Every structure is written in C-alpha cells, then in structure tokens.
XYZ file of N, CA, C and O in Angstrom:
468
model
N -1.195 67.317 8.677
C -2.527 66.650 8.081
C -2.826 67.712 6.900
O -1.889 68.688 6.358
N -3.411 66.675 6.142
C -3.937 66.974 4.762
C -4.964 67.468 4.649
O -6.156 66.711 4.996
N -5.594 68.682 3.961
C -6.853 68.924 3.697
C -7.098 68.983 2.189
O -6.334 69.438 1.095
N -8.133 68.259 1.777
C -8.901 68.316 0.450
C -10.114 68.357 0.369
O -11.100 68.462 1.227
N -10.816 68.544 -0.602
C -12.067 68.195 -0.909
C -12.693 66.906 -1.067
O -11.625 65.949 -1.533
N -13.756 66.337 -0.659
C -14.000 65.223 -0.119
C -14.055 64.612 -1.639
O -14.265 65.262 -2.846
N -13.476 63.261 -1.776
C -13.747 62.505 -3.374
C -15.162 62.354 -3.904
O -15.487 62.218 -4.700
N -16.129 62.349 -2.836
C -17.314 61.949 -2.999
C -18.381 63.369 -3.311
O -19.309 62.758 -3.759
N -17.947 64.416 -2.613
C -18.971 65.378 -2.884
C -17.661 66.770 -2.473
O -17.038 66.772 -1.324
N -17.686 67.646 -3.854
C -16.937 68.357 -3.602
C -16.805 69.779 -2.769
O -16.267 70.726 -2.428
N -18.383 69.743 -2.226
C -18.547 70.776 -1.062
C -18.531 70.423 0.380
O -18.488 71.340 1.361
N -17.669 69.545 0.630
C -17.425 69.130 1.541
C -16.146 68.996 1.955
O -15.384 68.173 0.814
N -15.295 69.290 2.752
C -13.644 69.475 2.885
C -13.488 67.936 3.601
O -14.262 67.517 4.459
N -11.985 67.507 3.567
C -11.835 66.335 4.210
C -10.347 66.734 4.755
O -9.634 66.797 3.973
N -10.454 66.311 6.158
C -9.436 66.807 6.869
C -8.792 65.547 7.088
O -9.521 64.203 7.497
N -7.461 65.160 6.481
C -6.862 63.629 6.599
C -5.594 63.658 7.703
O -4.831 64.463 7.631
N -5.912 62.962 8.721
C -4.928 62.960 9.639
C -3.853 62.266 9.549
O -4.191 61.050 9.293
N -2.357 62.624 9.302
C -1.502 61.587 9.239
C -0.896 61.427 10.320
O -0.423 61.828 11.265
N 0.211 60.039 10.061
C 1.064 60.328 11.230
C 1.826 61.392 11.735
O 2.184 61.512 13.069
N 2.647 62.308 10.756
C 2.917 63.630 11.218
C 2.117 64.384 11.938
O 2.890 65.649 12.265
N 0.980 64.316 11.967
C 0.024 65.277 12.545
C 0.119 65.480 13.767
O 0.297 64.721 14.848
N 0.494 66.924 14.351
C 0.798 67.095 15.729
C -0.815 67.097 16.775
O -1.757 67.264 15.720
N -0.187 66.552 17.774
C -1.427 66.915 18.472
C -2.490 67.931 18.362
O -1.668 69.250 18.392
N -3.572 67.668 18.287
C -4.673 69.137 18.202
C -5.842 68.722 18.483
O -6.182 67.505 19.113
N -6.712 69.663 18.157
C -8.262 69.344 18.808
C -8.781 68.229 17.536
O -9.608 67.362 18.437
N -8.490 68.422 16.348
C -8.793 67.084 15.848
C -8.526 65.674 16.268
O -9.435 64.960 15.930
N -7.604 65.524 16.427
C -6.617 64.527 16.741
C -7.259 63.733 18.032
O -7.941 62.789 18.574
N -7.378 64.505 19.099
C -8.154 64.746 20.186
C -9.660 63.945 20.257
O -10.224 63.397 20.612
N -10.707 64.521 19.296
C -11.650 64.186 18.906
C -11.704 62.821 18.116
O -12.493 62.206 18.769
N -10.900 62.592 17.410
C -10.775 61.072 16.807
C -10.393 60.151 17.771
O -10.772 58.926 17.525
N -9.560 60.126 18.773
C -9.329 59.481 20.188
C -10.876 59.070 20.715
O -11.237 58.148 21.474
N -11.595 60.152 20.845
C -13.189 59.609 21.156
C -14.018 58.911 20.233
O -14.819 58.213 20.630
N -13.989 59.247 18.863
C -14.933 58.961 18.108
C -14.447 57.724 17.047
O -15.064 57.384 16.247
N -13.235 57.299 16.978
C -12.987 56.244 16.206
C -11.856 56.787 14.961
O -10.931 57.420 15.056
N -12.233 56.250 13.978
C -11.497 56.474 12.126
C -11.942 57.713 11.900
O -11.156 57.823 10.848
N -12.904 58.300 12.308
C -13.384 59.554 11.781
C -14.503 60.198 12.209
O -14.906 59.455 13.041
N -14.928 61.390 11.662
C -16.214 61.981 12.468
C -16.413 63.053 11.299
O -15.404 63.568 10.388
N -17.464 63.741 11.312
C -17.920 64.297 10.273
C -18.741 65.518 11.542
O -19.205 65.544 12.674
N -18.506 66.695 11.088
C -19.264 68.101 11.165
C -20.056 68.797 10.370
O -19.836 68.906 8.974
N -21.458 68.711 10.428
C -22.470 69.654 10.026
C -23.417 70.312 10.421
O -23.928 69.487 11.955
N -24.364 70.607 9.782
C -25.625 71.213 10.453
C -25.603 72.870 10.932
O -24.468 72.885 10.461
N -26.620 72.863 12.089
C -26.652 74.449 12.419
C -25.109 74.486 13.257
O -24.826 73.801 14.015
N -24.875 75.695 12.970
C -23.484 76.400 13.762
C -22.057 76.088 12.751
O -21.019 76.203 13.453
N -22.435 74.995 11.607
C -21.240 74.540 10.996
C -21.388 75.242 9.464
O -22.140 74.710 9.214
N -20.378 76.398 9.521
C -21.015 76.998 8.043
C -20.171 76.269 7.538
O -20.871 76.508 6.023
N -19.485 75.388 7.087
C -19.082 74.413 5.745
C -18.541 72.967 6.699
O -18.046 72.866 7.392
N -19.621 72.172 5.985
C -19.489 70.807 6.455
C -18.113 69.946 6.274
O -17.628 70.572 5.122
N -17.789 69.394 7.441
C -16.250 68.611 6.579
C -16.527 67.528 7.228
O -16.936 67.005 8.265
N -15.484 66.585 6.859
C -15.024 65.133 7.678
C -13.807 65.259 7.934
O -12.763 65.920 7.345
N -13.765 63.801 8.932
C -11.939 64.239 9.168
C -11.979 62.649 9.419
O -12.754 61.647 9.320
N -10.699 61.910 8.428
C -10.707 60.415 8.554
C -8.834 60.499 9.120
O -7.977 61.109 8.758
N -9.081 59.053 9.504
C -7.525 59.261 10.449
C -7.024 58.140 9.486
O -7.384 56.918 9.109
N -5.744 58.206 8.870
C -5.055 57.409 7.663
C -3.626 57.290 8.687
O -3.136 56.385 7.918
N -3.737 57.367 9.855
C -2.529 56.682 10.739
C -2.260 55.503 10.847
O -3.445 54.836 10.838
N -1.119 54.790 10.665
C -1.164 53.462 10.707
C -0.938 53.077 9.038
O -0.676 53.602 8.212
N -1.411 51.762 9.091
C -1.177 51.188 7.924
C -2.493 50.819 7.112
O -3.193 49.865 6.957
N -3.551 51.900 6.949
C -4.857 51.773 6.640
C -4.560 51.399 5.025
O -3.902 52.248 4.208
N -5.531 50.834 4.150
C -5.457 50.548 2.776
C -6.343 51.687 2.029
O -7.235 52.223 2.836
N -5.994 51.811 0.968
C -6.762 52.665 0.097
C -8.126 52.461 0.700
O -9.070 53.750 0.455
N -8.499 51.439 0.119
C -10.073 50.867 0.698
C -10.493 51.047 1.661
O -11.757 51.781 1.787
N -9.781 50.922 2.720
C -10.045 51.372 4.149
C -10.334 52.755 4.597
O -11.551 53.391 5.037
N -9.521 53.877 3.477
C -9.711 55.096 4.094
C -11.009 55.669 3.131
O -11.876 56.459 3.493
N -11.238 55.136 2.033
C -12.294 55.405 1.129
C -13.425 55.109 2.089
O -14.787 55.709 1.959
N -13.663 53.660 2.651
C -14.751 53.522 3.531
C -14.828 54.334 4.358
O -16.096 54.735 4.936
N -14.014 55.072 5.393
C -13.985 55.723 6.396
C -14.750 57.222 5.779
O -15.692 57.584 6.346
N -13.730 57.749 4.902
C -14.677 58.719 4.099
C -16.222 59.108 3.731
O -16.734 59.959 3.948
N -16.361 57.729 2.997
C -17.699 57.549 2.826
C -18.779 57.618 3.758
O -19.818 58.352 3.367
N -18.385 56.607 4.882
C -19.150 56.677 5.838
C -19.241 58.214 6.485
O -20.787 58.443 6.905
N -18.476 58.846 6.864
C -18.312 60.149 7.513
C -19.558 61.161 6.333
O -20.141 61.984 6.904
N -19.070 61.155 4.894
C -19.712 61.977 4.011
C -20.911 61.412 4.039
O -22.116 62.379 4.144
N -21.367 60.099 4.192
C -22.645 59.684 4.485
C -23.977 60.679 5.664
O -24.573 60.932 5.372
N -22.932 60.883 6.758
C -23.806 61.582 7.961
C -23.764 62.972 7.420
O -25.151 63.444 7.833
N -22.981 63.364 6.678
C -23.717 64.658 6.150
C -24.422 64.967 5.290
O -25.157 65.870 5.286
N -24.429 64.150 4.413
C -25.251 63.968 3.116
C -26.564 63.809 3.419
O -27.575 64.358 2.748
N -27.060 62.959 4.461
C -27.903 62.486 4.922
C -28.556 63.244 6.015
O -29.541 63.174 6.458
N -27.556 64.099 6.552
C -28.290 65.117 7.814
C -28.275 64.279 9.262
O -28.965 65.112 9.917
N -27.928 63.307 8.991
C -27.857 62.019 10.140
C -26.636 61.801 10.934
O -25.806 61.319 10.466
N -27.007 61.721 11.883
C -25.936 61.163 13.094
C -25.976 59.916 13.124
O -25.173 59.158 14.080
N -27.289 59.041 12.858
C -27.470 57.610 12.816
C -26.445 56.667 12.230
O -26.245 57.059 10.854
N -25.922 55.899 12.799
C -24.590 55.243 12.424
C -25.571 54.079 11.224
O -24.697 54.296 10.460
N -26.402 53.480 11.096
C -27.140 52.886 9.867
C -27.709 53.760 8.691
O -27.024 52.950 7.803
N -27.937 55.018 9.161
C -28.424 55.696 7.957
C -27.320 55.655 7.129
O -26.851 55.933 6.092
N -25.982 56.435 7.884
C -24.540 56.864 7.274
C -24.298 55.850 6.670
O -23.225 55.713 5.295
N -24.184 54.630 7.271
C -23.326 53.206 6.883
C -24.236 52.692 5.614
O -23.664 52.656 4.416
N -25.288 52.843 5.365
C -26.188 52.517 4.226
C -25.964 53.800 3.055
O -25.788 53.327 1.936
N -26.288 54.800 3.419
C -25.741 55.675 2.241
C -24.353 55.722 1.903
O -23.907 55.554 0.618
N -23.052 55.549 2.564
C -21.969 55.168 1.869
C -21.938 54.111 1.415
O -21.046 53.851 0.115
N -22.168 52.831 1.624
C -22.180 51.760 0.845
C -23.122 52.061 -0.728
O -22.300 51.354 -1.643
N -24.102 52.474 -0.530
C -24.455 53.085 -1.798
C -23.631 54.153 -2.708
O -23.068 53.869 -3.848
N -23.283 54.808 -2.149
C -21.957 55.754 -2.373
C -20.860 55.225 -3.026
O -20.528 55.524 -4.497
N -20.065 54.214 -2.467
C -19.152 53.113 -3.006
C -19.267 52.521 -4.179
O -18.812 52.051 -4.964
N -20.509 51.951 -3.810
C -20.878 50.859 -5.223
C -21.004 51.619 -6.201
O -20.427 51.177 -7.228
N -21.877 52.827 -6.257
C -22.155 53.598 -7.392
C -20.553 54.274 -8.198
O -20.692 54.387 -9.183
N -20.094 54.356 -7.242
C -18.850 55.085 -7.316
C -17.373 54.238 -7.879
O -16.288 54.461 -8.231
N -17.891 53.171 -8.273
C -16.886 51.863 -8.612
C -15.959 51.199 -7.628
O -14.955 50.771 -7.812
N -16.633 51.335 -6.256
C -15.559 51.130 -5.134
C -16.074 49.587 -4.064
O -16.233 49.837 -3.083
N -16.355 48.737 -4.782
C -17.237 47.620 -4.227
C -16.211 46.855 -3.217
O -16.629 46.495 -2.008
N -14.929 46.956 -2.904
C -14.420 46.514 -1.865
C -14.175 47.180 -0.627
O -14.345 46.497 0.487
N -14.537 48.730 -1.006
C -14.670 49.440 0.015
C -15.888 48.980 0.820
O -16.211 49.377 1.866
N -17.011 49.300 -0.234
C -18.548 48.916 0.362
C -18.335 47.593 1.088
O -19.206 47.445 2.298
N -17.929 46.768 0.843
C -17.799 45.325 1.370
C -17.081 45.472 2.695
O -17.923 44.961 3.616
N -16.311 46.129 2.817
C -15.378 46.023 4.068
C -16.807 47.111 5.246
O -16.854 46.531 6.412
N -17.129 48.255 4.196
C -18.396 48.378 5.526
C -19.307 47.201 5.867
O -19.569 47.357 7.032
N -19.562 46.742 5.074
C -20.946 45.363 4.936
C -20.146 44.460 6.451
O -20.928 44.265 7.190
N -19.400 44.186 6.178
C -18.083 43.547 6.982
C -18.506 43.758 8.379
O -18.229 42.910 9.198
N -18.239 45.063 8.717
C -18.568 45.696 10.153
C -19.732 45.172 10.797
O -19.635 45.361 12.031
N -20.676 45.090 10.230
C -21.663 44.282 10.475
C -23.034 45.816 11.007
O -24.080 45.384 12.145
N -22.591 47.275 10.945
C -23.476 47.887 11.107
C -24.725 47.709 10.784
O -25.476 48.022 11.331
N -24.738 47.653 9.593
C -25.807 46.924 8.785
C -25.991 45.367 7.902
O -24.938 45.082 7.793
N -27.336 45.173 7.646
C -27.128 43.780 7.300
C -27.328 43.755 5.800
O -27.332 44.720 4.981
N -26.731 42.451 5.393
C -26.423 42.433 3.914
C -28.151 42.909 3.047
O -27.926 43.431 1.842
N -28.899 41.809 3.963
C -30.208 42.461 3.112
C -30.478 43.669 2.678
O -31.563 44.333 2.033
N -30.240 44.526 4.204
C -30.662 46.048 3.797
C -30.074 46.626 2.776
O -30.544 47.105 2.360
N -28.670 46.477 2.682
C -27.795 47.329 1.567
C -28.310 46.456 0.301
O -27.981 47.024 -0.685
N -28.762 45.177 0.031
C -28.764 44.883 -1.200
C -30.079 45.375 -1.691
O -30.620 45.340 -2.893
N -30.997 46.030 -0.713
C -32.163 46.981 -1.067
C -32.072 48.138 -1.775
O -32.729 49.005 -2.175
N -30.456 48.673 -1.794
C -30.305 49.854 -2.344
C -30.122 49.829 -3.905
O -30.009 48.877 -4.443
C-alpha cells in the first residue's frame, strides 16, 4: 500500500491499495465498498481516501476514483450524486476531462446536471 497526499487536496491523505498489499482492514472495507471509500467527519482526526489500484486500472480510472472519494470529503456528504458532481467539476477544473467523462459514463449523475457546473 502506498500512502500520499491527495492530488486534489494536500490536507487529505490517499491510501492506494496495490496488488502487493496484504489483506488488512482497508482491503476488507474495499470488498464491501467497491473501488474506493472515504473517511471523514466526527471521530476522524484526519480525513483520508482509499483507492483500489489493483488490476489493470488506467491512470484516468484512478483519478476518477480518487476525485469521487475526495468529493465525499470536501462536500462532507455520503451522498453519491453529490460526490460525483463535485468530482466531475474537480476533474474538469484540473485538466482531466477523460477522467471526468468516465464518471459521467457511470450514470450516477446525468450530463445535464454536470453541464450546470
């Protein structure tokens, strides 16, 4: 597992689970939550996100996952569409339109909502 600051907010830690990462509490949580998750709010002294890089994920896929999880932290919301819209705006603003399109293609939010950003 690689630990670094998020590419999108230096105050958020990013744990990147790799193929060589041994089974632990973080990998077990990924089995429940999918490609990533975020921890923030009351009782979490330092917000962090977890990104699953195992397998053959492209750099754009990894950016999209990280941006989505950072969206949860930065909006303070567990709501998926809220995090998704924030992530799309964040990716567009930081020059990653392909990663933003990957999130749009998931269908969590519609193009019309994202175009309002």
